[in-house]
Amino acid sequence: MKKLSIVKIILRVLFSLIFLGLAIWFILPMRVAIFDIGNLLGLFLSICGLAVSVFWNKFKSICKKISSIKLGKCILVIITSLVTIGVSYVVVISGFMIVTALKAPNENSTVIVLGCKVNGKNPSLMLSKRLEAAYEYLNENKNAVCIVSGGKGSNEEISEAQCMYNYLTEKGIASDRIIMEDESTTTSENLEFSKKIIEEKGYNKDIAIVTDGFHEFRASMLAKKVGLNPTGAVSADTPLYLLATYHFRETIAIANEAIFG
């Protein structure tokens, strides 16, 4: 009995530390003014988990009182079911996301680099990481051509496509291997407009998508939807302090895409 109590205490401490760590991880992007459903919902759920872990006995007592009422018991069953489904969904989808991000593309696939924020005329940190990954693949696959896809945002001096073109050519990739698609504003448009270029120029429809690892699964879904064939991923390294927020946000975006299309 005593050993069981010690195990319970250890588990409570362990879960408390896990949820505290997650809460801090979701807070970190806020230091650079990133506030979205990923870190806001993630932070809320982490705080809920932390509160339950710290005040477990009190929480259990409240649940016992609620379950003594028929309606309360139904509500608890519904909440428990939703939490179980939600956790299971995130775990399963995360598995698919990781597997997709780790799948190496075929040699000399047509490269599509998905745009990201440009700071003035310079690539943001995340876009720089994508361009580094694209450069490495293009450097190793000399016959591959590359479509850099992304329009111009209201606070950007040049289009994302132009910024990416400048970066890759300055690094030594031949300009005739890079085609700019500078009209798109979403991932769906990135891939839809890139497909038009591929068809017009007769490029290989087997593609290698360059984006952050967490984004590869949904990008692959959207690519297949417009008739392209992603042979694998060229995944960029996401800054660690942003990973939890964007990974969690992406699981929500995947559900939204699957339900509402």
PDB file of C-alpha atoms in Angstrom, residues 8-236:
ATOM      1  CA  LYS A   8       1.124   7.755  -7.283  1.00  0.00           C
ATOM      2  CA  ILE A   9       3.143  10.659  -5.873  1.00  0.00           C
ATOM      3  CA  ILE A  10       5.910  10.069  -8.419  1.00  0.00           C
ATOM      4  CA  LEU A  11       3.369   9.970 -11.255  1.00  0.00           C
ATOM      5  CA  ARG A  12       1.721  13.196 -10.078  1.00  0.00           C
ATOM      6  CA  VAL A  13       5.078  14.936  -9.892  1.00  0.00           C
ATOM      7  CA  LEU A  14       6.061  13.566 -13.306  1.00  0.00           C
ATOM      8  CA  PHE A  15       2.836  14.717 -14.985  1.00  0.00           C
ATOM      9  CA  SER A  16       3.056  18.087 -13.231  1.00  0.00           C
ATOM     10  CA  LEU A  17       6.556  18.600 -14.630  1.00  0.00           C
ATOM     11  CA  ILE A  18       5.472  17.512 -18.119  1.00  0.00           C
ATOM     12  CA  PHE A  19       2.530  19.921 -18.197  1.00  0.00           C
ATOM     13  CA  LEU A  20       4.642  22.715 -16.705  1.00  0.00           C
ATOM     14  CA  GLY A  21       7.264  22.139 -19.395  1.00  0.00           C
ATOM     15  CA  LEU A  22       4.604  22.194 -22.119  1.00  0.00           C
ATOM     16  CA  ALA A  23       3.115  25.418 -20.732  1.00  0.00           C
ATOM     17  CA  ILE A  24       6.523  27.097 -20.851  1.00  0.00           C
ATOM     18  CA  TRP A  25       7.121  25.743 -24.370  1.00  0.00           C
ATOM     19  CA  PHE A  26       3.841  27.256 -25.579  1.00  0.00           C
ATOM     20  CA  ILE A  27       4.645  30.577 -23.868  1.00  0.00           C
ATOM     21  CA  LEU A  28       8.060  30.993 -25.532  1.00  0.00           C
ATOM     22  CA  PRO A  29       6.727  32.086 -28.975  1.00  0.00           C
ATOM     23  CA  MET A  30       4.763  34.849 -27.272  1.00  0.00           C
ATOM     24  CA  ARG A  31       8.068  36.586 -26.580  1.00  0.00           C
ATOM     25  CA  VAL A  32       8.284  37.280 -30.320  1.00  0.00           C
ATOM     26  CA  ALA A  33       4.603  38.276 -30.588  1.00  0.00           C
ATOM     27  CA  ILE A  34       3.316  34.945 -31.880  1.00  0.00           C
ATOM     28  CA  PHE A  35      -0.229  34.468 -30.613  1.00  0.00           C
ATOM     29  CA  ASP A  36      -2.312  31.889 -32.462  1.00  0.00           C
ATOM     30  CA  ILE A  37      -4.531  28.886 -31.807  1.00  0.00           C
ATOM     31  CA  GLY A  38      -1.445  26.690 -31.488  1.00  0.00           C
ATOM     32  CA  ASN A  39       0.096  28.315 -28.437  1.00  0.00           C
ATOM     33  CA  LEU A  40      -3.099  29.793 -26.935  1.00  0.00           C
ATOM     34  CA  LEU A  41      -5.030  26.514 -26.936  1.00  0.00           C
ATOM     35  CA  GLY A  42      -1.872  24.550 -26.139  1.00  0.00           C
ATOM     36  CA  LEU A  43      -1.158  26.786 -23.149  1.00  0.00           C
ATOM     37  CA  PHE A  44      -4.755  26.508 -21.911  1.00  0.00           C
ATOM     38  CA  LEU A  45      -4.717  22.703 -22.098  1.00  0.00           C
ATOM     39  CA  SER A  46      -1.275  22.533 -20.452  1.00  0.00           C
ATOM     40  CA  ILE A  47      -2.476  24.686 -17.552  1.00  0.00           C
ATOM     41  CA  CYS A  48      -5.567  22.470 -17.192  1.00  0.00           C
ATOM     42  CA  GLY A  49      -3.359  19.383 -17.127  1.00  0.00           C
ATOM     43  CA  LEU A  50      -1.032  20.999 -14.600  1.00  0.00           C
ATOM     44  CA  ALA A  51      -3.935  21.966 -12.336  1.00  0.00           C
ATOM     45  CA  VAL A  52      -5.367  18.441 -12.431  1.00  0.00           C
ATOM     46  CA  SER A  53      -1.945  16.924 -11.645  1.00  0.00           C
ATOM     47  CA  VAL A  54      -1.209  19.287  -8.745  1.00  0.00           C
ATOM     48  CA  PHE A  55      -4.708  19.136  -7.232  1.00  0.00           C
ATOM     49  CA  TRP A  56      -5.457  15.525  -8.134  1.00  0.00           C
ATOM     50  CA  ASN A  57      -7.134  14.552  -4.850  1.00  0.00           C
ATOM     51  CA  LYS A  58      -9.392  17.609  -4.945  1.00  0.00           C
ATOM     52  CA  PHE A  59     -10.156  17.011  -8.615  1.00  0.00           C
ATOM     53  CA  LYS A  60     -11.023  13.369  -7.946  1.00  0.00           C
ATOM     54  CA  SER A  61     -13.307  14.370  -5.065  1.00  0.00           C
ATOM     55  CA  ILE A  62     -15.172  16.905  -7.245  1.00  0.00           C
ATOM     56  CA  CYS A  63     -15.605  14.352 -10.045  1.00  0.00           C
ATOM     57  CA  LYS A  64     -16.979  11.844  -7.530  1.00  0.00           C
ATOM     58  CA  LYS A  65     -19.603  14.348  -6.349  1.00  0.00           C
ATOM     59  CA  ILE A  66     -20.564  15.267  -9.918  1.00  0.00           C
ATOM     60  CA  SER A  67     -20.866  11.611 -10.952  1.00  0.00           C
ATOM     61  CA  SER A  68     -23.327  10.963  -8.130  1.00  0.00           C
ATOM     62  CA  ILE A  69     -25.835  12.988 -10.182  1.00  0.00           C
ATOM     63  CA  LYS A  70     -27.151  11.314 -13.335  1.00  0.00           C
ATOM     64  CA  LEU A  71     -26.687  14.369 -15.566  1.00  0.00           C
ATOM     65  CA  GLY A  72     -23.265  15.037 -14.054  1.00  0.00           C
ATOM     66  CA  LYS A  73     -22.196  11.469 -14.784  1.00  0.00           C
ATOM     67  CA  CYS A  74     -23.252  11.859 -18.434  1.00  0.00           C
ATOM     68  CA  ILE A  75     -21.294  15.106 -18.711  1.00  0.00           C
ATOM     69  CA  LEU A  76     -18.163  13.469 -17.248  1.00  0.00           C
ATOM     70  CA  VAL A  77     -18.472  10.546 -19.676  1.00  0.00           C
ATOM     71  CA  ILE A  78     -18.761  12.980 -22.609  1.00  0.00           C
ATOM     72  CA  ILE A  79     -15.784  15.062 -21.426  1.00  0.00           C
ATOM     73  CA  THR A  80     -13.659  11.937 -20.823  1.00  0.00           C
ATOM     74  CA  SER A  81     -14.556  10.594 -24.269  1.00  0.00           C
ATOM     75  CA  LEU A  82     -13.688  13.891 -25.966  1.00  0.00           C
ATOM     76  CA  VAL A  83     -10.347  14.118 -24.139  1.00  0.00           C
ATOM     77  CA  THR A  84      -9.529  10.498 -25.082  1.00  0.00           C
ATOM     78  CA  ILE A  85     -10.449  11.091 -28.723  1.00  0.00           C
ATOM     79  CA  GLY A  86      -8.506  14.367 -28.811  1.00  0.00           C
ATOM     80  CA  VAL A  87      -5.342  12.891 -27.306  1.00  0.00           C
ATOM     81  CA  SER A  88      -5.562   9.822 -29.567  1.00  0.00           C
ATOM     82  CA  TYR A  89      -6.027  12.037 -32.628  1.00  0.00           C
ATOM     83  CA  VAL A  90      -2.997  14.204 -31.811  1.00  0.00           C
ATOM     84  CA  VAL A  91      -0.822  11.119 -31.167  1.00  0.00           C
ATOM     85  CA  VAL A  92      -1.886   9.342 -34.380  1.00  0.00           C
ATOM     86  CA  ILE A  93      -1.645  12.440 -36.598  1.00  0.00           C
ATOM     87  CA  SER A  94       1.731  13.325 -35.073  1.00  0.00           C
ATOM     88  CA  GLY A  95       2.912   9.869 -36.102  1.00  0.00           C
ATOM     89  CA  PHE A  96       1.802  10.486 -39.697  1.00  0.00           C
ATOM     90  CA  MET A  97       3.431  13.925 -39.648  1.00  0.00           C
ATOM     91  CA  ILE A  98       6.748  12.526 -38.452  1.00  0.00           C
ATOM     92  CA  VAL A  99       6.749   9.634 -40.957  1.00  0.00           C
ATOM     93  CA  THR A 100       5.953  12.000 -43.846  1.00  0.00           C
ATOM     94  CA  ALA A 101       8.638  14.476 -42.800  1.00  0.00           C
ATOM     95  CA  LEU A 102      11.262  11.727 -42.672  1.00  0.00           C
ATOM     96  CA  LYS A 103      10.481  10.191 -46.081  1.00  0.00           C
ATOM     97  CA  ALA A 104      13.277  11.006 -48.515  1.00  0.00           C
ATOM     98  CA  PRO A 105      12.169  12.098 -52.015  1.00  0.00           C
ATOM     99  CA  ASN A 106      13.201  10.474 -55.285  1.00  0.00           C
ATOM    100  CA  GLU A 107      16.253  11.825 -57.057  1.00  0.00           C
ATOM    101  CA  ASN A 108      15.684  14.838 -59.310  1.00  0.00           C
ATOM    102  CA  SER A 109      12.052  15.337 -58.322  1.00  0.00           C
ATOM    103  CA  THR A 110      10.558  18.709 -59.193  1.00  0.00           C
ATOM    104  CA  VAL A 111      11.157  20.849 -56.117  1.00  0.00           C
ATOM    105  CA  ILE A 112       8.410  23.095 -54.754  1.00  0.00           C
ATOM    106  CA  VAL A 113       9.526  25.453 -52.001  1.00  0.00           C
ATOM    107  CA  LEU A 114       6.572  26.748 -50.009  1.00  0.00           C
ATOM    108  CA  GLY A 115       6.832  30.399 -49.107  1.00  0.00           C
ATOM    109  CA  CYS A 116       7.015  31.924 -45.663  1.00  0.00           C
ATOM    110  CA  LYS A 117       7.322  35.407 -44.210  1.00  0.00           C
ATOM    111  CA  VAL A 118       9.825  37.849 -45.699  1.00  0.00           C
ATOM    112  CA  ASN A 119      11.253  40.609 -43.525  1.00  0.00           C
ATOM    113  CA  GLY A 120      11.528  43.490 -45.952  1.00  0.00           C
ATOM    114  CA  LYS A 121      13.649  41.867 -48.642  1.00  0.00           C
ATOM    115  CA  ASN A 122      15.242  39.200 -46.436  1.00  0.00           C
ATOM    116  CA  PRO A 123      13.962  35.732 -45.584  1.00  0.00           C
ATOM    117  CA  SER A 124      12.607  35.212 -42.081  1.00  0.00           C
ATOM    118  CA  LEU A 125      14.268  32.596 -39.868  1.00  0.00           C
ATOM    119  CA  MET A 126      11.836  29.876 -40.915  1.00  0.00           C
ATOM    120  CA  LEU A 127      12.107  30.747 -44.610  1.00  0.00           C
ATOM    121  CA  SER A 128      15.901  30.700 -44.331  1.00  0.00           C
ATOM    122  CA  LYS A 129      15.707  27.157 -42.951  1.00  0.00           C
ATOM    123  CA  ARG A 130      13.512  26.085 -45.866  1.00  0.00           C
ATOM    124  CA  LEU A 131      15.924  27.635 -48.352  1.00  0.00           C
ATOM    125  CA  GLU A 132      18.881  25.894 -46.736  1.00  0.00           C
ATOM    126  CA  ALA A 133      17.074  22.562 -47.163  1.00  0.00           C
ATOM    127  CA  ALA A 134      16.151  23.397 -50.773  1.00  0.00           C
ATOM    128  CA  TYR A 135      19.724  24.405 -51.600  1.00  0.00           C
ATOM    129  CA  GLU A 136      21.084  21.153 -50.198  1.00  0.00           C
ATOM    130  CA  TYR A 137      18.677  19.049 -52.287  1.00  0.00           C
ATOM    131  CA  LEU A 138      19.262  21.052 -55.471  1.00  0.00           C
ATOM    132  CA  ASN A 139      22.996  20.882 -54.974  1.00  0.00           C
ATOM    133  CA  GLU A 140      22.830  17.096 -54.671  1.00  0.00           C
ATOM    134  CA  ASN A 141      20.336  16.643 -57.542  1.00  0.00           C
ATOM    135  CA  LYS A 142      21.792  18.563 -60.460  1.00  0.00           C
ATOM    136  CA  ASN A 143      18.917  17.779 -62.859  1.00  0.00           C
ATOM    137  CA  ALA A 144      16.164  18.930 -60.510  1.00  0.00           C
ATOM    138  CA  VAL A 145      14.290  22.139 -61.228  1.00  0.00           C
ATOM    139  CA  CYS A 146      12.769  24.270 -58.506  1.00  0.00           C
ATOM    140  CA  ILE A 147       9.560  26.281 -58.201  1.00  0.00           C
ATOM    141  CA  VAL A 148       9.718  28.913 -55.468  1.00  0.00           C
ATOM    142  CA  SER A 149       6.137  29.668 -54.506  1.00  0.00           C
ATOM    143  CA  GLY A 150       4.789  32.631 -52.557  1.00  0.00           C
ATOM    144  CA  GLY A 151       3.204  36.008 -53.215  1.00  0.00           C
ATOM    145  CA  LYS A 152       3.866  39.403 -51.670  1.00  0.00           C
ATOM    146  CA  GLY A 153       2.369  40.180 -48.278  1.00  0.00           C
ATOM    147  CA  SER A 154       1.216  43.645 -47.244  1.00  0.00           C
ATOM    148  CA  ASN A 155       4.272  44.154 -45.040  1.00  0.00           C
ATOM    149  CA  GLU A 156       6.793  42.662 -47.463  1.00  0.00           C
ATOM    150  CA  GLU A 157       8.879  44.712 -49.906  1.00  0.00           C
ATOM    151  CA  ILE A 158       9.207  41.869 -52.403  1.00  0.00           C
ATOM    152  CA  SER A 159       7.345  38.634 -53.016  1.00  0.00           C
ATOM    153  CA  GLU A 160       8.361  35.508 -51.139  1.00  0.00           C
ATOM    154  CA  ALA A 161       9.142  33.906 -54.500  1.00  0.00           C
ATOM    155  CA  GLN A 162      11.524  36.751 -55.427  1.00  0.00           C
ATOM    156  CA  CYS A 163      13.230  36.533 -52.039  1.00  0.00           C
ATOM    157  CA  MET A 164      13.737  32.786 -52.458  1.00  0.00           C
ATOM    158  CA  TYR A 165      14.964  33.198 -56.031  1.00  0.00           C
ATOM    159  CA  ASN A 166      17.507  35.786 -54.889  1.00  0.00           C
ATOM    160  CA  TYR A 167      18.738  33.569 -52.064  1.00  0.00           C
ATOM    161  CA  LEU A 168      19.209  30.443 -54.185  1.00  0.00           C
ATOM    162  CA  THR A 169      20.858  32.185 -57.122  1.00  0.00           C
ATOM    163  CA  GLU A 170      23.224  34.026 -54.779  1.00  0.00           C
ATOM    164  CA  LYS A 171      24.159  30.626 -53.320  1.00  0.00           C
ATOM    165  CA  GLY A 172      25.092  29.416 -56.806  1.00  0.00           C
ATOM    166  CA  ILE A 173      21.999  27.610 -58.085  1.00  0.00           C
ATOM    167  CA  ALA A 174      21.622  28.357 -61.807  1.00  0.00           C
ATOM    168  CA  SER A 175      18.793  30.804 -62.514  1.00  0.00           C
ATOM    169  CA  ASP A 176      17.381  28.597 -65.294  1.00  0.00           C
ATOM    170  CA  ARG A 177      16.670  25.909 -62.690  1.00  0.00           C
ATOM    171  CA  ILE A 178      14.442  28.228 -60.637  1.00  0.00           C
ATOM    172  CA  ILE A 179      10.926  29.317 -61.601  1.00  0.00           C
ATOM    173  CA  MET A 180       9.042  31.920 -59.605  1.00  0.00           C
ATOM    174  CA  GLU A 181       5.365  31.547 -58.715  1.00  0.00           C
ATOM    175  CA  ASP A 182       4.535  34.850 -57.033  1.00  0.00           C
ATOM    176  CA  GLU A 183       0.722  34.976 -56.897  1.00  0.00           C
ATOM    177  CA  SER A 184      -0.166  32.459 -54.183  1.00  0.00           C
ATOM    178  CA  THR A 185      -1.154  33.382 -50.642  1.00  0.00           C
ATOM    179  CA  THR A 186      -1.967  29.957 -49.127  1.00  0.00           C
ATOM    180  CA  THR A 187      -0.485  26.466 -49.166  1.00  0.00           C
ATOM    181  CA  SER A 188      -3.335  25.287 -51.413  1.00  0.00           C
ATOM    182  CA  GLU A 189      -2.557  28.048 -53.905  1.00  0.00           C
ATOM    183  CA  ASN A 190       1.192  27.336 -53.646  1.00  0.00           C
ATOM    184  CA  LEU A 191       0.568  23.826 -54.910  1.00  0.00           C
ATOM    185  CA  GLU A 192      -2.276  24.590 -57.317  1.00  0.00           C
ATOM    186  CA  PHE A 193      -0.368  27.382 -59.085  1.00  0.00           C
ATOM    187  CA  SER A 194       2.856  25.361 -59.069  1.00  0.00           C
ATOM    188  CA  LYS A 195       1.019  22.500 -60.761  1.00  0.00           C
ATOM    189  CA  LYS A 196       0.030  24.843 -63.595  1.00  0.00           C
ATOM    190  CA  ILE A 197       3.690  25.754 -64.107  1.00  0.00           C
ATOM    191  CA  ILE A 198       4.675  22.067 -64.051  1.00  0.00           C
ATOM    192  CA  GLU A 199       2.066  21.259 -66.713  1.00  0.00           C
ATOM    193  CA  GLU A 200       2.925  24.276 -68.885  1.00  0.00           C
ATOM    194  CA  LYS A 201       6.642  23.489 -68.871  1.00  0.00           C
ATOM    195  CA  GLY A 202       6.278  19.702 -68.949  1.00  0.00           C
ATOM    196  CA  TYR A 203       8.116  19.126 -65.682  1.00  0.00           C
ATOM    197  CA  ASN A 204       7.987  15.918 -63.703  1.00  0.00           C
ATOM    198  CA  LYS A 205       4.784  15.723 -61.597  1.00  0.00           C
ATOM    199  CA  ASP A 206       6.732  13.718 -59.025  1.00  0.00           C
ATOM    200  CA  ILE A 207       7.578  16.463 -56.569  1.00  0.00           C
ATOM    201  CA  ALA A 208       9.693  17.091 -53.482  1.00  0.00           C
ATOM    202  CA  ILE A 209       8.010  19.579 -51.151  1.00  0.00           C
ATOM    203  CA  VAL A 210      10.289  21.882 -49.203  1.00  0.00           C
ATOM    204  CA  THR A 211       8.703  23.145 -46.000  1.00  0.00           C
ATOM    205  CA  ASP A 212       8.958  22.644 -42.244  1.00  0.00           C
ATOM    206  CA  GLY A 213       8.715  19.055 -41.050  1.00  0.00           C
ATOM    207  CA  PHE A 214       5.463  19.649 -39.169  1.00  0.00           C
ATOM    208  CA  HIS A 215       3.904  21.034 -42.375  1.00  0.00           C
ATOM    209  CA  GLU A 216       4.913  18.221 -44.740  1.00  0.00           C
ATOM    210  CA  PHE A 217       1.931  15.923 -44.076  1.00  0.00           C
ATOM    211  CA  ARG A 218      -0.761  18.521 -44.817  1.00  0.00           C
ATOM    212  CA  ALA A 219       1.230  19.884 -47.766  1.00  0.00           C
ATOM    213  CA  SER A 220       1.420  16.331 -49.126  1.00  0.00           C
ATOM    214  CA  MET A 221      -2.362  15.943 -48.692  1.00  0.00           C
ATOM    215  CA  LEU A 222      -2.989  19.160 -50.606  1.00  0.00           C
ATOM    216  CA  ALA A 223      -0.506  18.226 -53.330  1.00  0.00           C
ATOM    217  CA  LYS A 224      -2.285  14.922 -53.971  1.00  0.00           C
ATOM    218  CA  LYS A 225      -5.592  16.768 -54.015  1.00  0.00           C
ATOM    219  CA  VAL A 226      -4.493  18.918 -56.976  1.00  0.00           C
ATOM    220  CA  GLY A 227      -2.998  15.938 -58.829  1.00  0.00           C
ATOM    221  CA  LEU A 228       0.678  16.084 -57.909  1.00  0.00           C
ATOM    222  CA  ASN A 229       2.697  13.147 -56.598  1.00  0.00           C
ATOM    223  CA  PRO A 230       4.882  13.963 -53.569  1.00  0.00           C
ATOM    224  CA  THR A 231       7.690  11.394 -53.623  1.00  0.00           C
ATOM    225  CA  GLY A 232       9.016  12.579 -50.281  1.00  0.00           C
ATOM    226  CA  ALA A 233       9.846  15.536 -48.100  1.00  0.00           C
ATOM    227  CA  VAL A 234      12.724  17.985 -47.994  1.00  0.00           C
ATOM    228  CA  SER A 235      12.135  19.105 -44.440  1.00  0.00           C
ATOM    229  CA  ALA A 236      13.514  22.281 -42.935  1.00  0.00           C
TER     230      ALA A 236
END
